[in-house]
Coordinates of C-alpha atoms in Angstrom, one line a residue:
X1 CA 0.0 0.0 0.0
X2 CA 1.4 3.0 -1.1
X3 CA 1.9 6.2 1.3
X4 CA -0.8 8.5 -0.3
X5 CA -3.6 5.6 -0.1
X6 CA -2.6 4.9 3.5
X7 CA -2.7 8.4 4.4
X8 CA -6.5 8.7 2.4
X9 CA -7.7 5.5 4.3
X10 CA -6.7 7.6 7.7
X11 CA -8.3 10.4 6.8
X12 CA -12.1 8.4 5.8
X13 CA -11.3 6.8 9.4
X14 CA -10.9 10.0 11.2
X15 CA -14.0 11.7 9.1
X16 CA -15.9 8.6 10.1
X17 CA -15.9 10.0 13.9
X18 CA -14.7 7.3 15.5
X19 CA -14.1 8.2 19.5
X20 CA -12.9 7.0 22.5
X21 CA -15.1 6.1 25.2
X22 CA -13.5 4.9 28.1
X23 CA -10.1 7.3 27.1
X24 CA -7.7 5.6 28.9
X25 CA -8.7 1.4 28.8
X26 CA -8.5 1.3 24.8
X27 CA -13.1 1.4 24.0
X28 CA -13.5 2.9 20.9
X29 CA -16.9 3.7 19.2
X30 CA -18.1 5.5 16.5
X31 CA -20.5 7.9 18.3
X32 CA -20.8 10.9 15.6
X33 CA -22.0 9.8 12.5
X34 CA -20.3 12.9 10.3
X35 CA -19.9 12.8 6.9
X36 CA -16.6 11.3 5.9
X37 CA -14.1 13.7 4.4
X38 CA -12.8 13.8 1.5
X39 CA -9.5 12.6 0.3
X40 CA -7.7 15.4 1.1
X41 CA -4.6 16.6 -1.8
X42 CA -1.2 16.2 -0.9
X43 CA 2.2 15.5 -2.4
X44 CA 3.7 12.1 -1.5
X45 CA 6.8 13.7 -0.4
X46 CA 5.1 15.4 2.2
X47 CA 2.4 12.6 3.6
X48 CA 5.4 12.4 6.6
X49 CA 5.7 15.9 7.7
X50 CA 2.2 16.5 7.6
X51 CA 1.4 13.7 10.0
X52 CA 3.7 15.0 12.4
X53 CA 3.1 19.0 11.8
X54 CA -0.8 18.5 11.9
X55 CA -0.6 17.3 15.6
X56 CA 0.9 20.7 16.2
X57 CA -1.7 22.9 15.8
X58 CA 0.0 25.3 13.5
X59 CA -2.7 24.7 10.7
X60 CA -6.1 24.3 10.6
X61 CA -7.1 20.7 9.6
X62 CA -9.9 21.9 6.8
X63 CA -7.3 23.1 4.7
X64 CA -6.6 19.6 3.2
X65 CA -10.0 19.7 2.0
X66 CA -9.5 22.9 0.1
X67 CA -8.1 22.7 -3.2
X68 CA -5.9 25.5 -2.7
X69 CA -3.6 22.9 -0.2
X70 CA -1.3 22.9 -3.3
X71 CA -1.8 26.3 -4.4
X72 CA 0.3 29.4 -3.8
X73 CA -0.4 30.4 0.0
X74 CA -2.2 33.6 0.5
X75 CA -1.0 36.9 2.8
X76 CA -3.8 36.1 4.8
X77 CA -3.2 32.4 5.5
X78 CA 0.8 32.6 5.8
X79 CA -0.2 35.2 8.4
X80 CA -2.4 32.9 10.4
X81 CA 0.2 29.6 10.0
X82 CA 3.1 32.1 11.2
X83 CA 1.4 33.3 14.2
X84 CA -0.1 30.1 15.3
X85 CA 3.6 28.7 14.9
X86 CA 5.0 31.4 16.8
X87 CA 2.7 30.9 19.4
X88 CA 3.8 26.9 19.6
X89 CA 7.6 28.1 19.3
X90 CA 6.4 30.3 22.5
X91 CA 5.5 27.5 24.5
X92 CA 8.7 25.9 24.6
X93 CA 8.8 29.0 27.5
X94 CA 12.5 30.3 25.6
X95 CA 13.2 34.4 26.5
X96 CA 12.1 36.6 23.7
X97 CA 14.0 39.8 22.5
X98 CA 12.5 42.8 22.2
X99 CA 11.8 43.3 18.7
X100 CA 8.5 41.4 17.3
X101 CA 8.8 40.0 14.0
X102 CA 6.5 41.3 11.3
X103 CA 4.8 38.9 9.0
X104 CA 5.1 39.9 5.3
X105 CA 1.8 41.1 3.6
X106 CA 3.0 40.7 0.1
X107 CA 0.4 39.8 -2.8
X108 CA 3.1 36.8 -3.4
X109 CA 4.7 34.7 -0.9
X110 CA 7.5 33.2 -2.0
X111 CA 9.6 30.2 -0.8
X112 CA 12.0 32.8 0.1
X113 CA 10.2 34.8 2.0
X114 CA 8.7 31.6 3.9
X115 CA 12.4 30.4 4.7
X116 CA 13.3 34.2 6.3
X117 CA 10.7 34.2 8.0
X118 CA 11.2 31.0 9.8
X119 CA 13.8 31.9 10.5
X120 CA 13.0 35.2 12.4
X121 CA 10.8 33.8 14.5
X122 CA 13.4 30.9 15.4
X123 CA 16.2 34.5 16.0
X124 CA 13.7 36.4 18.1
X125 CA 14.3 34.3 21.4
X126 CA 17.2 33.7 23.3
X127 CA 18.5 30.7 22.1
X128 CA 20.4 27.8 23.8
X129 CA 23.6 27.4 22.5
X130 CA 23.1 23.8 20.9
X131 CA 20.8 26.1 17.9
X132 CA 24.4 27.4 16.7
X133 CA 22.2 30.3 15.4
X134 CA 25.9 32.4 15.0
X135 CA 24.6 35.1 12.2
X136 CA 24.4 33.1 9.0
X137 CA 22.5 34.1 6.7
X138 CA 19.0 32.4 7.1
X139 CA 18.8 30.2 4.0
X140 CA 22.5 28.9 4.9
X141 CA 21.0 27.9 8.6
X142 CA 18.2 26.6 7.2
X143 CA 20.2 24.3 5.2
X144 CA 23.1 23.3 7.6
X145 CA 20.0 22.2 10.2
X146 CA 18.6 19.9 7.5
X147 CA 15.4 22.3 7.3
X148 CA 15.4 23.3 3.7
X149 CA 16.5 20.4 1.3
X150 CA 18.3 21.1 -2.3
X151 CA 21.0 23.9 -3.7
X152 CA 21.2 26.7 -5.8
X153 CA 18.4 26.7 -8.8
X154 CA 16.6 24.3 -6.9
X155 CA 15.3 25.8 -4.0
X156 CA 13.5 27.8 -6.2
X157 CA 13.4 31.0 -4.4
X158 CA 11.6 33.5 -5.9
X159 CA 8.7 31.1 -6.8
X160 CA 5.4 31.4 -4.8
X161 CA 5.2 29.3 -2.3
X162 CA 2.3 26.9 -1.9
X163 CA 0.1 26.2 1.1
X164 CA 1.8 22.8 1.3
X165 CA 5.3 24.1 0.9
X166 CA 5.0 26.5 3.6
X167 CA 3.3 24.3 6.4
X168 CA 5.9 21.5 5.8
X169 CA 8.9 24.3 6.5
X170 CA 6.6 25.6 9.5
X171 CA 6.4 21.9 10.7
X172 CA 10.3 21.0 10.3
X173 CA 11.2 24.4 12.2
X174 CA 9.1 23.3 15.0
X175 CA 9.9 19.7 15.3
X176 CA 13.8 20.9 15.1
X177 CA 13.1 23.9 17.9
X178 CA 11.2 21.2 20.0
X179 CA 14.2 18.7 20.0
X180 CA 17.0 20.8 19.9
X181 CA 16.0 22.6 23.3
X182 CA 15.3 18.6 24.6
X183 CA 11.8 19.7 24.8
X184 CA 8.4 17.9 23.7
X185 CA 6.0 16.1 25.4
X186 CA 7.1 13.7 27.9
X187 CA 4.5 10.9 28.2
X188 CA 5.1 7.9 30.1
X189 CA 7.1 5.1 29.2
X190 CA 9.7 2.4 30.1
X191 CA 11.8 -0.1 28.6
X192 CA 11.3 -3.5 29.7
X193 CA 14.3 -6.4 28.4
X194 CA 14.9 -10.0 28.6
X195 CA 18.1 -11.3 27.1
X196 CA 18.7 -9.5 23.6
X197 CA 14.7 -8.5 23.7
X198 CA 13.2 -5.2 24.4
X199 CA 9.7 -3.7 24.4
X200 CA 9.0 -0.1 24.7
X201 CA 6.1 0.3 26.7
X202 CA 4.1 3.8 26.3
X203 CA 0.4 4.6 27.8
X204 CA -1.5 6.0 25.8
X205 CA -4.1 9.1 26.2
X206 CA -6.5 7.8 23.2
X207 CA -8.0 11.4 23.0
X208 CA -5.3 13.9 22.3
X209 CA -4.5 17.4 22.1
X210 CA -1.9 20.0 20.3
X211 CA 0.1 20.2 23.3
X212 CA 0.7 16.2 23.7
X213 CA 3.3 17.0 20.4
X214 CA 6.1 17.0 19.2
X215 CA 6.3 14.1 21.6
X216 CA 9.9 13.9 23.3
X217 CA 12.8 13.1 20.6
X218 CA 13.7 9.9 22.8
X219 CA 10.0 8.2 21.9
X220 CA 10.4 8.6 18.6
X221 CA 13.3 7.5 18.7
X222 CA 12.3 4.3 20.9
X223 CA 9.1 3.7 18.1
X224 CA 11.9 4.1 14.9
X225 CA 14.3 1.4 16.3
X226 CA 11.3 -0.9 16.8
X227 CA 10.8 -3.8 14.6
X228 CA 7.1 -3.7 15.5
X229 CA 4.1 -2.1 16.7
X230 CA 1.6 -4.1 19.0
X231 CA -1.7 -2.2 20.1
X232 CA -4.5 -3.2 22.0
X233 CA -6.8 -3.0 18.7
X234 CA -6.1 -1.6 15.7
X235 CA -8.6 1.5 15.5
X236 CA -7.5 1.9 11.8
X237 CA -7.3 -1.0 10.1
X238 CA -9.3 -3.3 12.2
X239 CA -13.2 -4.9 12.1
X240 CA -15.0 -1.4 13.1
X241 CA -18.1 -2.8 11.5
X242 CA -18.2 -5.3 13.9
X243 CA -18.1 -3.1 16.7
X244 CA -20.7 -0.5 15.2
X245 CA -23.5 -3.7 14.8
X246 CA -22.8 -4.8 18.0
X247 CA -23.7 -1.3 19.7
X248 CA -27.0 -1.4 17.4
X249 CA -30.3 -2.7 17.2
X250 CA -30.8 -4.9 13.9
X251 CA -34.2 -6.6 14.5
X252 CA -36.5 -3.7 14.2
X253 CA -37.1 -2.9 17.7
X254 CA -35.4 0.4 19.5
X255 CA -33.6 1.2 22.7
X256 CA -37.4 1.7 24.6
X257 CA -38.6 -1.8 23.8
X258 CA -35.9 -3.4 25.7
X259 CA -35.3 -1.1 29.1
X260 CA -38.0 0.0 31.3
X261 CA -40.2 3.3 31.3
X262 CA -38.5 4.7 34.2
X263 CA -35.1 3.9 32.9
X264 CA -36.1 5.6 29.5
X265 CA -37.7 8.6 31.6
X266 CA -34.3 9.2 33.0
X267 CA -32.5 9.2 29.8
X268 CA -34.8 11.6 28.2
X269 CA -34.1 14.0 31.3
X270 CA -30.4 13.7 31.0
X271 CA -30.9 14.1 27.0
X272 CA -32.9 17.5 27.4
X273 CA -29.9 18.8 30.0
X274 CA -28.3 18.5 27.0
X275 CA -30.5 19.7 23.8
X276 CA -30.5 16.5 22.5
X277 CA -33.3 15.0 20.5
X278 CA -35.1 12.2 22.6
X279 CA -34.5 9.5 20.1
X280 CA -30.6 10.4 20.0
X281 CA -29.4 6.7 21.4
X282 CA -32.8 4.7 20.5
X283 CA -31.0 2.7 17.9
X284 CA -28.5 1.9 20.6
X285 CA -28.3 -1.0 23.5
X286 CA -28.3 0.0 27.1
X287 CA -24.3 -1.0 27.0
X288 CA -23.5 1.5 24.0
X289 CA -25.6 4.4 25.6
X290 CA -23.5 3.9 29.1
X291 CA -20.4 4.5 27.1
X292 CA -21.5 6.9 25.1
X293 CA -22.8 9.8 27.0
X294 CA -19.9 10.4 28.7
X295 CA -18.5 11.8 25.6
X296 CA -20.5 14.6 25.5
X297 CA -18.9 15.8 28.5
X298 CA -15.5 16.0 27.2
X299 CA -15.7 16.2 23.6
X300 CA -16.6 19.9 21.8
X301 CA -19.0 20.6 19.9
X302 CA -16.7 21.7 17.3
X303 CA -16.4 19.1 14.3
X304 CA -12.5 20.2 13.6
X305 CA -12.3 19.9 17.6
X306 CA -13.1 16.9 17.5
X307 CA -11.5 15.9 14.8
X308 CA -8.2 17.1 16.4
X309 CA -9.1 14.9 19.3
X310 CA -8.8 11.9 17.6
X311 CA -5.9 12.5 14.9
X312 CA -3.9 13.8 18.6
X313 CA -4.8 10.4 20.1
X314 CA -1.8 8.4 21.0
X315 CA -2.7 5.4 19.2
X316 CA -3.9 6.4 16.1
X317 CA -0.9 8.9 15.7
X318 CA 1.4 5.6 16.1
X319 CA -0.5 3.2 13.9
X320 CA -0.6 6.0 11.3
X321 CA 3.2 6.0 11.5
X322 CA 3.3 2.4 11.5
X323 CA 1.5 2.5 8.3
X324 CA 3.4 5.2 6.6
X325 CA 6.7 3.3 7.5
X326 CA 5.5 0.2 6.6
X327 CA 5.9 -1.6 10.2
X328 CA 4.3 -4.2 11.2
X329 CA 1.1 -4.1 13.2
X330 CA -0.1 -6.4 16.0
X331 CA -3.0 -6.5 18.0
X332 CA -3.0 -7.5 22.0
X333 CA -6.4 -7.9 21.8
X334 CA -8.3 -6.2 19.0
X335 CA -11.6 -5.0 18.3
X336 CA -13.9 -7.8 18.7
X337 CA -12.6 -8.9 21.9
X338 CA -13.0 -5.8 23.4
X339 CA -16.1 -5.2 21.7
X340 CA -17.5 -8.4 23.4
X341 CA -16.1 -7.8 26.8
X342 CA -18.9 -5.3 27.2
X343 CA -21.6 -6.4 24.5
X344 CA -21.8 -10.4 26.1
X345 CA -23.3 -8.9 29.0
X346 CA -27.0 -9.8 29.6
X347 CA -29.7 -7.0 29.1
X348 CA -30.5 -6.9 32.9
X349 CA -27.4 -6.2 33.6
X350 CA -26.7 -3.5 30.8
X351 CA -29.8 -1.8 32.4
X352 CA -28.4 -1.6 35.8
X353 CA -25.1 -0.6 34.8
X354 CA -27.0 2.5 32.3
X355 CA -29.0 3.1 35.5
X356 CA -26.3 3.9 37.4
X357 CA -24.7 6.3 35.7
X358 CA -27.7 8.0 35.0
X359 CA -28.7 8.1 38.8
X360 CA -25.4 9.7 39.0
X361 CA -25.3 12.6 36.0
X362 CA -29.4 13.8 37.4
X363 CA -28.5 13.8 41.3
X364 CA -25.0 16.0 40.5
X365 CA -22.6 13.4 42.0
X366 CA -20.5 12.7 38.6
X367 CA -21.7 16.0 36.2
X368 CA -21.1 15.4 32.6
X369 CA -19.2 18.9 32.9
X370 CA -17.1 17.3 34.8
X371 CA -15.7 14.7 31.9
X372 CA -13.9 17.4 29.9
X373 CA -11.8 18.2 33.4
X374 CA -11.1 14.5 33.8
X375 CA -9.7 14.6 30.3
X376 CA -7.5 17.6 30.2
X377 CA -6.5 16.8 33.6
X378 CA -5.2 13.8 32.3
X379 CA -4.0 15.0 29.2
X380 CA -1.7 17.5 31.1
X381 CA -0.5 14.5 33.3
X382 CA 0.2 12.4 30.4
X383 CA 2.3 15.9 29.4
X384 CA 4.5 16.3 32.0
X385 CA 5.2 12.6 32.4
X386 CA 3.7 13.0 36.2
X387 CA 2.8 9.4 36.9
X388 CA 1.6 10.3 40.6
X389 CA -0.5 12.8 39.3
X390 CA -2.2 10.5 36.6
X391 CA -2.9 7.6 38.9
X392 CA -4.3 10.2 41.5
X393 CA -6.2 11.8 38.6
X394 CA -7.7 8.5 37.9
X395 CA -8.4 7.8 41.3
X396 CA -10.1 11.0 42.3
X397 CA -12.4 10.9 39.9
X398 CA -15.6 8.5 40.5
X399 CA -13.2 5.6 41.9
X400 CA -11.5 4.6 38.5
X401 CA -11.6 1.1 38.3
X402 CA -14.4 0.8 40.9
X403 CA -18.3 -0.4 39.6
X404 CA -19.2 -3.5 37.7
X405 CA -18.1 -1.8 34.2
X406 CA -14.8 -0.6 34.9
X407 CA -14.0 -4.3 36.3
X408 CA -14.7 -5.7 33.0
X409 CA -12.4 -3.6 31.5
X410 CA -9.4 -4.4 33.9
X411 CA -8.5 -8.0 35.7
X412 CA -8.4 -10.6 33.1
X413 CA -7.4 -8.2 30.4
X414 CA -3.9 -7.5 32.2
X415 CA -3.1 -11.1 33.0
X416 CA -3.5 -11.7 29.0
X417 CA -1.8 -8.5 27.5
X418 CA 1.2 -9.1 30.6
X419 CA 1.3 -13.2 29.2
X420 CA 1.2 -11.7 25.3
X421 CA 4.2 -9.1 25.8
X422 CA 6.1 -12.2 28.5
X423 CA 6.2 -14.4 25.2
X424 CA 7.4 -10.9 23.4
X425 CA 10.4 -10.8 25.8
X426 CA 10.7 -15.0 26.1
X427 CA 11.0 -15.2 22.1
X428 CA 14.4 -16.7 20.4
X429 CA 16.6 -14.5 18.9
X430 CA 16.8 -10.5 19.3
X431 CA 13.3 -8.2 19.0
X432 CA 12.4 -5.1 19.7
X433 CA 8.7 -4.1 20.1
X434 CA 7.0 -0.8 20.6
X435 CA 4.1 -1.2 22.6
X436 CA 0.8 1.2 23.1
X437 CA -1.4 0.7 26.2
X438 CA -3.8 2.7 27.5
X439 CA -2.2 4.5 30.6
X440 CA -4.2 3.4 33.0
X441 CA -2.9 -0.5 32.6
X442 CA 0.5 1.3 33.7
X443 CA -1.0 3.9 36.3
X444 CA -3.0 1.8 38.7
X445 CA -1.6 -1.0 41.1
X446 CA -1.7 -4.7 40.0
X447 CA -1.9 -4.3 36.3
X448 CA 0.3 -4.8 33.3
X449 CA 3.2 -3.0 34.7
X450 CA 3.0 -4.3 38.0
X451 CA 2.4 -8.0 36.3
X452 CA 6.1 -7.9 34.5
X453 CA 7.8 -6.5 37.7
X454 CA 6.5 -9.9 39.3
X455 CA 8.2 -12.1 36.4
X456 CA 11.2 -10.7 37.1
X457 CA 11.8 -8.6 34.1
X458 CA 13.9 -5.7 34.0
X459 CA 11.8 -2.5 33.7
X460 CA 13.5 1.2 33.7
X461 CA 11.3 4.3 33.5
X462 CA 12.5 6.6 30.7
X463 CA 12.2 10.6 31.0

């Protein structure tokens, strides 16, 4: 499969609205049913960059949809991608000089003018000394940093410079700034070997933002000298269908034919709190509509919002490298295990369990207002590599890993994925495995992490 039709087959995945559900335990469901996007136009060369520099904020993501992507860049937008890169340059928290760089209004942008001023916003803050920003000129720097590729007649210089062109130099200045000052998200992860075998174990945050990236040079690093990728379930590439019509009614009857009056009563009460139409979830089973209202606590009501949630997720930014690198992918579990962990669960049950949490969001003891907290909460913990905070986080909130759902999702599920990545690290030979969990199965006592300590597996935390 060839680098453009992987990156289209992302993109019909993320327009499909596929979201996370239980954000930290790997659940994912298609929720939104938004019109997939379209294909969106880019140049091969540039499929890479753009999967890093779109996680950055810098650009907004409906411009792949316009046809002007490969176009010369207007004043207007270079304007907008400057700033907003400036302003992620600025959060690397660097001392700025005095003088403010001024963004070019020219009718034409050229390539030129993009590279200088790149440049200038990389020379208006007081730089450590590993930039070796000594007064060249700013196309030489460019260069000598591996930022601008080509010589002479090449580059092109006085030739407008397109949308594309311009967010790709945008991306490699802030990837370069990010590493160079040994900044970038931390995240959590360890290395784990056995002999001549290593695995690379990183949580995952499966709902992301801008400032979870550039992650920290040293994970990439850890993912590139993998031989593999193993996931819980592919979210990509794996049987979503499945998932989608076990969350459904097929049969002809509707979510009120199978849960009592008062239950339904409830649901329309926590529906109206929230403008929804009263037969939002009747297509759905009890099961589906417990893991599915949450959302709506911590995911905007923006479409590109939420479309920036997903792409930022930490597994679907890996698998999407994966696929553009051509390494393998495994599955721990995959989608229709987990999709039967909480579907096989008899319909009195499923009640009781939507019951609850509806009893909960109408008396005011778990708000959904209070979701989006839980999220960025943890999303800023995931950050700053502050495992404490993460597993209190998790704790705090509603007893994480309390209540007759939640136990489903943990237990059993870490004594397989710690046997799976045990034969990972038992296997002949020399391996090396990069590994995506959802944090929590690192975070909280007794789980995968703790599992390996006990079979005597050396484990190091890397920061």
């Amino acid at each position: 499969m060839n680098k453009k039709k992987r990156w289209s087959k992302f993109f019909r995945w993320a327009g499909a609205g596929v979201l996370s559900l239980s954000i930290l335990l790997g659940q994912v469901y298609p929720v939104y049913a938004n019109t997939p996007l379209s294909t969106p136009s880019v140049s091969p060369w540039a499929v890479s960059t753009l999967n890093e520099g779109e996680k950055y904020g810098i650009f907004p993501l409906k411009w792949y949809q316009d046809e002007a992507f490969l176009q010369p860049i207007s004043a207007d937008r270079f304007a907008e991608l400057m700033k907003a890169t400036e302003k992620k340059l600025d959060s690397l928290g660097l001392q700025k000089k005095a003088a403010a760089v001024s963004i070019p209004q020219e009718k034409v942008i050229t390539r030129e003018t993009v590279m200088t001023t790149l440049y200038k916003l990389l020379a208006q803050y007081e730089l450590p000394a590993a930039f070796e920003m000594t007064g060249q000129d700013p196309l030489t720097y460019l260069q000598k940093k591996g930022l601008v590729q080509g010589m002479g007649a090449g580059l092109a210089l006085r030739q407008p410079a397109t949308v594309e062109q311009a967010v790709v130099l945008a991306s490699r200045v802030v990837e370069f700034a990010y590493d160079t000052a040994g900044s970038g998200a931390t995240g959590l992860m360890w290395k784990v070997t056995n002999g001549k075998n290593t695995l690379y174990l990183l949580g995952s945050v499966h709902l992301g933002m801008t400032d979870m990236y550039p992650l920290k040079k040293s994970i990439r690093d850890a993912f590139e000298a993998s031989d593999d990728l193993w996931v819980e379930a592919d979210i990509i590439g794996g049987d979503m269908d499945y998932m989608t019509e076990k969350m459904m009614y097929s049969d002809g009857t509707t979510l009120k034919d199978h849960i009592s009056a008062e239950t339904y009563s409830k649901l329309q009460k926590v529906l109206a709190s929230l403008g929804l139409p009263e037969n939002s979830f009747d297509t759905m089973k009890p099961f589906a509509v417990t893991l599915s209202l949450p959302t709506f606590g911590y995911v905007s009501d923006s479409a590109e919002d939420r479309e920036v949630s997903l792409i930022t997720g930490i597994d679907s930014y890996f698998l999407t490298k994966a696929m553009l690198a051509d390494k393998p992918i495994h599955e721990l579990e995959g989608i229709k295990l987990q999709t039967d962990l909480l579907s096989n669960v008899p319909a009195e049950q499923q009640e009781k369990e939507l019951n609850t949490m509806l009893d909960s969001i109408l008396s005011g003891e778990q708000p959904l207002a209070d979701q989006g907290k839980i999220l960025r909460d943890m999303q800023r913990d995931w950050v700053e590599g502050d495992l404490e905070g993460l597993t209190n986080t998790l704790t705090a909130y509603g007893q994480f890993g309390a209540g007759e759902v939640n136990q489903r999702l943990l237990g059993e599920r870490d004594r397989n994925m710690a046997s799976k990545l045990a034969q990972l690290l038992e296997q002949e030979g020399e391996h090396t495995s990069f590994i995506v969990i959802g944090s929590a199965h690192y975070a909280l006592k007794g789980m995968v992490l703790d599992q390996l300590k006990e079979k005597g597996y050396d484990i190091q935390r890397m920061k």
